[in-house]
């Protein structure tokens, strides 16, 4: 009798939540493009344009972000009732740039985007930025009327779609769209093969291997004029559709693009939750930022592990667990604040992290001793800092590529995100 009652309750909750989506939204996307400008100490937001895109790939039930990961956060309120109807956390390239030495000397601007289901009625969009103390502070507020005739409608340009893995309704799956950069028209067959290759790679790794039925993977067949990517230090400049470049922030392996609008225009050809850019080069590199985009190379000998590592950032909000001097960041984390990423801690509020996964016999912090090599613990060094930041295990795919597994803390974070997007 109790089981029947619980099942009925779950059904009623599901109906209510789906009904909530239909009350406020249509099955399309409203894209808000803006410019994020500033320097190490200041930031400003400038609205660029609103675009109504033809597909919505997100959940119809999990409309409110329960994680609040990311440097930034936005909320969408129904204007008439004042009800919170959608929210998401995210980060951006601008946020990373603010921690570089360059940002202490000059100001720059970056293209950014937030997306949410196309509302039926006017909404208020509130955008927040996380300050040095970890608090989300409101920066701007916009009123958006979906009937505004200045909202652009449809695709900037339509491209053919390759469906590498289709297993169901996008609202009930994690939808990954793979975008090509540096593949010419004659190399589209290579891109299709790469879509298949990396779709297979994804499910070679736990926990993705246990949740293959929760994913859809598509590729947008959009050719570039030239092959490869920019390598500024070698005076190599390629005419590619997304403008990927090594030496981002003067870090050779950091391959990113600042052409956010081009990225979003391509991605809009399908329903998506995550954007993954494949760069047609053998050079080692990649990068990813939470709910911004993921990017990596297609044919380096470590391309598979790079792909998996970067998706950990962009999809699950995982932090880098290494702590060498290979990045251009300065004071990336405040050691007096618990970082939002689920796989690192300053021990300020460790109860919110992976403490529940650690055996009672493991000391916290955990000594750097061989007897703890295979244990989940709290090991000092992570988040680009050798001191004051701790990671869950001696090694993990978010630390080095010596092994082939995620630690239990990272795996748990990935599973939670899969469930959030696919239920």
Coordinates of C-alpha atoms in Angstrom, one line a residue:
X1 CA 0.0 0.0 0.0
X2 CA 2.9 2.4 0.9
X3 CA 4.6 1.6 -2.5
X4 CA 1.4 2.4 -4.4
X5 CA 1.0 5.7 -2.5
X6 CA 4.6 6.6 -3.2
X7 CA 4.3 5.8 -6.9
X8 CA 1.1 7.9 -7.1
X9 CA 2.9 10.8 -5.5
X10 CA 5.8 10.6 -7.9
X11 CA 3.4 10.6 -10.9
X12 CA 1.5 13.6 -9.5
X13 CA 4.7 15.5 -8.9
X14 CA 5.8 14.7 -12.5
X15 CA 2.5 15.9 -14.0
X16 CA 2.7 19.0 -11.9
X17 CA 6.2 19.8 -13.0
X18 CA 5.5 19.2 -16.7
X19 CA 2.4 21.3 -16.3
X20 CA 4.6 24.1 -14.8
X21 CA 6.8 24.1 -17.9
X22 CA 3.8 24.3 -20.2
X23 CA 2.4 27.1 -18.1
X24 CA 5.4 29.3 -18.6
X25 CA 7.4 28.1 -21.6
X26 CA 7.3 26.9 -25.2
X27 CA 9.6 24.2 -26.6
X28 CA 12.1 26.6 -28.1
X29 CA 15.1 28.6 -26.7
X30 CA 15.5 32.2 -25.9
X31 CA 19.1 33.2 -26.2
X32 CA 20.3 36.4 -24.6
X33 CA 23.7 37.5 -25.9
X34 CA 25.6 40.2 -24.0
X35 CA 29.1 41.6 -23.7
X36 CA 31.0 41.1 -20.5
X37 CA 33.7 43.8 -20.0
X38 CA 36.1 45.0 -17.4
X39 CA 39.4 44.2 -15.7
X40 CA 40.7 42.5 -12.6
X41 CA 38.7 44.7 -10.3
X42 CA 35.6 45.7 -12.3
X43 CA 32.9 44.2 -14.6
X44 CA 30.1 45.6 -16.7
X45 CA 27.3 43.9 -18.7
X46 CA 26.1 45.2 -22.0
X47 CA 23.0 43.6 -23.7
X48 CA 23.7 42.6 -27.3
X49 CA 20.7 40.9 -28.8
X50 CA 17.9 38.4 -28.2
X51 CA 17.4 35.4 -30.5
X52 CA 14.6 32.9 -30.5
X53 CA 16.0 29.5 -31.5
X54 CA 14.0 26.6 -32.8
X55 CA 14.9 23.9 -30.3
X56 CA 15.0 23.4 -26.5
X57 CA 17.3 20.6 -25.2
X58 CA 17.0 21.1 -21.5
X59 CA 14.9 19.3 -18.9
X60 CA 11.2 20.2 -18.6
X61 CA 11.2 19.2 -14.9
X62 CA 14.5 20.4 -13.4
X63 CA 14.0 24.1 -14.2
X64 CA 15.6 25.5 -11.0
X65 CA 19.3 24.9 -10.6
X66 CA 19.9 23.0 -7.3
X67 CA 23.7 23.1 -7.5
X68 CA 24.4 26.8 -7.9
X69 CA 27.8 26.0 -9.4
X70 CA 29.7 28.6 -11.3
X71 CA 31.1 32.1 -11.0
X72 CA 27.8 33.4 -12.4
X73 CA 24.1 32.7 -12.0
X74 CA 20.9 33.9 -13.5
X75 CA 17.3 33.7 -12.6
X76 CA 14.2 34.1 -14.8
X77 CA 11.0 35.3 -13.1
X78 CA 7.5 35.4 -14.5
X79 CA 6.8 39.2 -14.6
X80 CA 3.2 39.1 -13.6
X81 CA 3.3 36.6 -10.7
X82 CA 6.9 37.2 -9.6
X83 CA 7.4 33.4 -9.6
X84 CA 10.9 32.0 -10.1
X85 CA 10.5 29.8 -13.2
X86 CA 14.1 29.0 -14.3
X87 CA 17.7 29.4 -13.1
X88 CA 21.2 28.2 -14.0
X89 CA 24.8 28.6 -12.9
X90 CA 27.7 29.0 -15.3
X91 CA 31.2 30.4 -15.7
X92 CA 33.0 32.2 -18.6
X93 CA 36.4 32.9 -20.2
X94 CA 36.1 36.5 -18.9
X95 CA 36.1 35.2 -15.3
X96 CA 39.3 33.3 -15.9
X97 CA 40.9 36.3 -17.7
X98 CA 40.2 38.5 -14.7
X99 CA 42.7 36.4 -12.7
X100 CA 45.6 37.0 -15.1
X101 CA 48.3 39.7 -14.9
X102 CA 47.0 41.2 -18.1
X103 CA 43.7 42.0 -16.4
X104 CA 45.5 44.1 -13.9
X105 CA 46.8 46.4 -16.6
X106 CA 44.1 46.7 -19.3
X107 CA 40.3 46.3 -19.8
X108 CA 38.8 43.8 -22.3
X109 CA 35.4 42.6 -23.4
X110 CA 34.1 39.1 -24.1
X111 CA 31.0 37.7 -25.8
X112 CA 28.8 35.7 -23.5
X113 CA 25.4 34.0 -23.6
X114 CA 22.7 32.7 -21.4
X115 CA 19.8 30.5 -22.6
X116 CA 16.5 29.5 -21.2
X117 CA 13.2 28.1 -22.5
X118 CA 11.2 30.5 -24.6
X119 CA 8.7 32.2 -22.3
X120 CA 5.1 32.6 -23.2
X121 CA 4.8 35.9 -21.3
X122 CA 7.1 38.7 -20.2
X123 CA 9.9 37.7 -17.8
X124 CA 12.4 39.4 -15.6
X125 CA 16.0 38.1 -16.0
X126 CA 18.4 38.8 -13.1
X127 CA 22.1 38.1 -13.5
X128 CA 24.5 37.6 -10.6
X129 CA 28.3 37.4 -10.2
X130 CA 30.1 35.7 -7.3
X131 CA 32.4 38.0 -5.4
X132 CA 35.7 37.2 -3.7
X133 CA 33.8 36.1 -0.6
X134 CA 31.8 33.6 -2.6
X135 CA 28.5 35.5 -2.4
X136 CA 26.3 36.0 -5.5
X137 CA 25.7 39.7 -6.1
X138 CA 23.1 41.0 -8.6
X139 CA 24.7 42.8 -11.5
X140 CA 21.9 43.6 -14.0
X141 CA 18.2 43.0 -14.5
X142 CA 16.4 42.9 -17.9
X143 CA 12.7 42.6 -18.8
X144 CA 12.1 40.4 -21.8
X145 CA 8.8 40.4 -23.7
X146 CA 8.7 37.3 -26.0
X147 CA 6.5 39.2 -28.4
X148 CA 9.1 41.9 -28.9
X149 CA 9.6 42.2 -32.7
X150 CA 13.3 43.0 -32.1
X151 CA 13.9 39.4 -31.1
X152 CA 15.5 37.7 -34.0
X153 CA 13.8 34.4 -35.0
X154 CA 15.3 31.2 -36.3
X155 CA 18.8 30.1 -37.3
X156 CA 21.6 32.4 -38.5
X157 CA 22.6 29.6 -40.9
X158 CA 21.3 26.1 -41.2
X159 CA 23.7 23.1 -41.5
X160 CA 23.2 19.4 -41.9
X161 CA 23.2 17.3 -38.7
X162 CA 24.9 14.0 -38.1
X163 CA 23.3 12.0 -35.4
X164 CA 26.0 9.9 -33.7
X165 CA 23.7 8.7 -30.9
X166 CA 20.0 9.3 -30.6
X167 CA 18.1 7.6 -27.8
X168 CA 15.1 9.7 -27.0
X169 CA 13.4 13.0 -26.2
X170 CA 16.0 15.7 -25.7
X171 CA 14.2 16.8 -22.5
X172 CA 15.0 13.4 -20.9
X173 CA 18.6 13.1 -22.1
X174 CA 21.9 14.8 -21.8
X175 CA 22.2 16.3 -25.2
X176 CA 25.8 16.9 -26.5
X177 CA 26.3 18.8 -29.7
X178 CA 29.7 18.4 -31.3
X179 CA 30.9 21.4 -33.4
X180 CA 33.8 21.1 -35.8
X181 CA 36.6 23.7 -36.0
X182 CA 39.3 23.6 -38.6
X183 CA 37.7 20.8 -40.7
X184 CA 37.3 21.8 -44.4
X185 CA 34.5 20.8 -46.6
X186 CA 36.6 17.9 -47.8
X187 CA 37.2 16.8 -44.2
X188 CA 33.6 16.4 -43.2
X189 CA 33.9 12.7 -43.4
X190 CA 36.7 12.9 -40.9
X191 CA 34.5 15.0 -38.6
X192 CA 31.7 12.4 -38.8
X193 CA 34.2 9.7 -37.9
X194 CA 35.5 11.8 -35.0
X195 CA 31.9 12.2 -33.7
X196 CA 31.6 8.4 -33.6
X197 CA 35.1 8.0 -32.1
X198 CA 34.5 10.4 -29.2
X199 CA 31.0 9.1 -28.6
X200 CA 32.6 5.7 -28.1
X201 CA 35.4 7.2 -25.9
X202 CA 32.9 8.9 -23.6
X203 CA 31.3 5.5 -22.7
X204 CA 34.6 3.8 -22.2
X205 CA 34.9 5.7 -18.8
X206 CA 32.9 5.3 -15.6
X207 CA 30.4 6.7 -14.7
X208 CA 29.4 7.5 -18.3
X209 CA 29.7 3.8 -19.2
X210 CA 26.8 3.1 -16.8
X211 CA 24.5 5.8 -18.2
X212 CA 24.9 5.5 -21.9
X213 CA 21.1 5.4 -22.4
X214 CA 20.8 8.9 -20.9
X215 CA 22.7 10.6 -23.8
X216 CA 22.0 12.0 -27.2
X217 CA 25.0 13.1 -29.3
X218 CA 24.8 15.1 -32.6
X219 CA 27.4 16.8 -34.8
X220 CA 26.8 19.9 -36.9
X221 CA 28.4 19.6 -40.3
X222 CA 29.8 23.1 -40.7
X223 CA 33.1 23.3 -42.7
X224 CA 35.9 25.8 -42.2
X225 CA 37.9 27.5 -45.0
X226 CA 41.2 26.1 -43.6
X227 CA 42.3 23.1 -41.5
X228 CA 43.7 23.4 -38.0
X229 CA 43.7 26.2 -35.4
X230 CA 45.7 29.4 -34.6
X231 CA 49.1 29.0 -33.0
X232 CA 50.1 32.6 -32.4
X233 CA 53.6 31.9 -31.1
X234 CA 54.4 30.1 -34.3
X235 CA 52.7 32.8 -36.4
X236 CA 50.1 30.3 -37.6
X237 CA 46.7 31.8 -38.3
X238 CA 43.9 29.7 -39.7
X239 CA 40.6 30.8 -41.2
X240 CA 38.2 28.6 -39.3
X241 CA 34.5 28.8 -38.6
X242 CA 34.9 29.1 -34.8
X243 CA 38.4 30.7 -34.4
X244 CA 40.0 28.3 -32.0
X245 CA 43.4 29.3 -30.8
X246 CA 46.2 27.8 -28.7
X247 CA 48.1 30.1 -26.3
X248 CA 44.9 31.4 -24.7
X249 CA 46.2 33.6 -21.8
X250 CA 49.7 32.8 -23.1
X251 CA 49.3 29.1 -22.1
X252 CA 50.4 27.0 -25.0
X253 CA 48.0 24.1 -24.4
X254 CA 45.0 26.2 -23.6
X255 CA 43.1 26.1 -26.8
X256 CA 39.9 28.2 -26.7
X257 CA 37.8 30.6 -28.8
X258 CA 36.6 34.0 -28.0
X259 CA 34.0 33.8 -30.8
X260 CA 31.0 32.9 -28.6
X261 CA 28.3 34.1 -31.0
X262 CA 29.7 31.9 -33.8
X263 CA 29.7 28.9 -31.4
X264 CA 26.1 29.5 -30.3
X265 CA 25.0 30.1 -33.9
X266 CA 26.2 26.6 -34.9
X267 CA 24.9 24.9 -31.7
X268 CA 21.5 26.3 -32.3
X269 CA 21.0 23.9 -35.2
X270 CA 20.1 21.1 -32.7
X271 CA 18.7 20.8 -29.2
X272 CA 21.6 20.8 -26.8
X273 CA 22.6 20.9 -23.1
X274 CA 26.4 20.8 -23.7
X275 CA 28.5 22.2 -26.5
X276 CA 31.7 20.3 -27.4
X277 CA 34.1 21.8 -30.0
X278 CA 36.5 19.4 -31.8
X279 CA 39.6 21.1 -33.2
X280 CA 41.2 19.4 -36.2
X281 CA 44.8 19.2 -35.1
X282 CA 47.3 16.8 -33.6
X283 CA 48.7 19.4 -31.2
X284 CA 48.0 18.8 -27.5
X285 CA 45.4 21.1 -26.0
X286 CA 41.9 21.9 -25.0
X287 CA 39.8 23.6 -22.3
X288 CA 36.3 23.8 -20.9
X289 CA 34.2 26.1 -18.7
X290 CA 31.0 25.2 -16.9
X291 CA 27.9 25.6 -19.2
X292 CA 30.0 27.7 -21.6
X293 CA 31.6 25.2 -23.9
X294 CA 34.0 22.3 -24.0
X295 CA 36.9 22.1 -26.5
X296 CA 39.6 19.6 -27.3
X297 CA 41.7 18.3 -30.2
X298 CA 40.8 15.4 -32.4
X299 CA 44.0 13.5 -33.1
X300 CA 46.6 13.9 -30.4
X301 CA 47.7 10.6 -28.8
X302 CA 46.0 11.8 -25.6
X303 CA 42.9 13.1 -27.3
X304 CA 40.5 10.7 -25.6
X305 CA 41.6 11.6 -22.1
X306 CA 41.6 15.3 -22.9
X307 CA 38.0 14.9 -24.1
X308 CA 36.9 13.2 -20.9
X309 CA 38.8 15.6 -18.6
X310 CA 37.4 18.7 -20.3
X311 CA 33.8 17.4 -20.2
X312 CA 34.3 17.1 -16.4
X313 CA 34.7 20.9 -16.3
X314 CA 32.0 21.9 -18.7
X315 CA 29.3 19.5 -17.8
X316 CA 29.8 18.6 -14.1
X317 CA 31.6 21.7 -12.9
X318 CA 34.7 19.8 -11.8
X319 CA 37.9 21.8 -10.9
X320 CA 41.4 21.0 -12.1
X321 CA 43.1 19.1 -9.4
X322 CA 46.7 19.8 -10.5
X323 CA 48.7 22.6 -8.9
X324 CA 51.8 23.2 -11.1
X325 CA 52.7 26.6 -12.5
X326 CA 51.5 25.9 -16.0
X327 CA 48.6 28.3 -16.0
X328 CA 48.4 32.1 -16.1
X329 CA 46.0 32.5 -13.2
X330 CA 46.8 34.4 -10.0
X331 CA 44.9 33.9 -6.8
X332 CA 42.2 31.9 -8.6
X333 CA 40.6 30.8 -5.3
X334 CA 40.0 32.6 -2.0
X335 CA 41.4 30.2 0.7
X336 CA 39.0 31.6 3.2
X337 CA 36.0 30.5 1.2
X338 CA 34.7 27.0 0.3
X339 CA 35.0 26.8 -3.6
X340 CA 31.8 26.0 -5.5
X341 CA 33.4 23.1 -7.4
X342 CA 32.4 19.7 -6.0
X343 CA 35.9 18.1 -6.1
X344 CA 38.1 20.6 -4.3
X345 CA 37.9 22.0 -0.8
X346 CA 39.6 24.6 1.4
X347 CA 38.1 22.7 4.4
X348 CA 36.0 25.9 5.3
X349 CA 32.8 23.9 4.8
X350 CA 33.9 20.4 4.0
X351 CA 30.6 18.9 5.1
X352 CA 29.1 20.0 1.8
X353 CA 31.7 18.1 -0.2
X354 CA 32.8 14.4 -0.3
X355 CA 33.2 13.9 3.4
X356 CA 30.3 11.4 3.4
X357 CA 32.4 9.2 1.0
X358 CA 35.5 8.9 3.2
X359 CA 36.1 5.9 5.5
X360 CA 36.2 6.7 9.2
X361 CA 39.8 5.4 9.4
X362 CA 41.1 8.0 6.9
X363 CA 42.6 11.2 8.5
X364 CA 41.5 14.6 7.3
X365 CA 43.6 16.1 5.9
X366 CA 45.2 13.0 4.5
X367 CA 49.0 12.6 4.6
X368 CA 50.9 12.2 1.4
X369 CA 51.9 8.7 2.1
X370 CA 51.9 5.6 -0.1
X371 CA 49.5 3.8 2.3
X372 CA 46.8 6.1 1.2
X373 CA 47.5 5.9 -2.6
X374 CA 44.3 4.1 -3.3
X375 CA 42.1 5.8 -0.7
X376 CA 39.6 8.6 -1.0
X377 CA 40.7 11.3 1.4
X378 CA 41.6 14.9 1.5
X379 CA 45.0 15.5 -0.1
X380 CA 46.7 18.9 -0.2
X381 CA 47.3 20.4 -3.6
X382 CA 44.6 21.3 -6.2
X383 CA 42.9 24.1 -8.0
X384 CA 46.3 25.5 -9.2
X385 CA 47.6 25.8 -5.6
X386 CA 50.0 23.6 -3.7
X387 CA 48.8 24.8 -0.4
X388 CA 45.4 25.4 1.2
X389 CA 43.3 23.6 -1.4
X390 CA 42.6 19.9 -1.2
X391 CA 41.6 17.2 -3.7
X392 CA 39.8 13.8 -3.0
X393 CA 42.5 11.4 -4.2
X394 CA 46.2 11.2 -5.0
X395 CA 45.3 10.8 -8.6
X396 CA 42.3 11.2 -10.8
X397 CA 41.4 12.1 -14.4
X398 CA 40.9 15.7 -13.2
X399 CA 44.6 15.6 -11.9
X400 CA 46.8 13.7 -14.4
X401 CA 46.3 11.3 -17.2
X402 CA 48.4 8.5 -15.6
X403 CA 45.3 6.5 -14.7
X404 CA 42.0 5.8 -16.4
X405 CA 39.4 6.6 -13.7
X406 CA 37.6 9.4 -11.9
X407 CA 37.8 9.3 -8.2
X408 CA 34.6 8.6 -6.3
X409 CA 33.9 12.2 -5.5
X410 CA 34.2 13.3 -9.2
X411 CA 32.1 10.3 -10.3
X412 CA 29.4 11.2 -7.8
X413 CA 29.3 14.8 -9.1
X414 CA 29.0 13.5 -12.7
X415 CA 26.2 11.1 -11.9
X416 CA 24.3 13.9 -10.1
X417 CA 24.5 16.1 -13.2
X418 CA 23.4 13.3 -15.5
X419 CA 20.4 12.7 -13.3
X420 CA 19.6 16.4 -13.2
X421 CA 19.5 16.8 -17.0
X422 CA 17.9 13.4 -17.8
X423 CA 15.0 13.3 -15.3

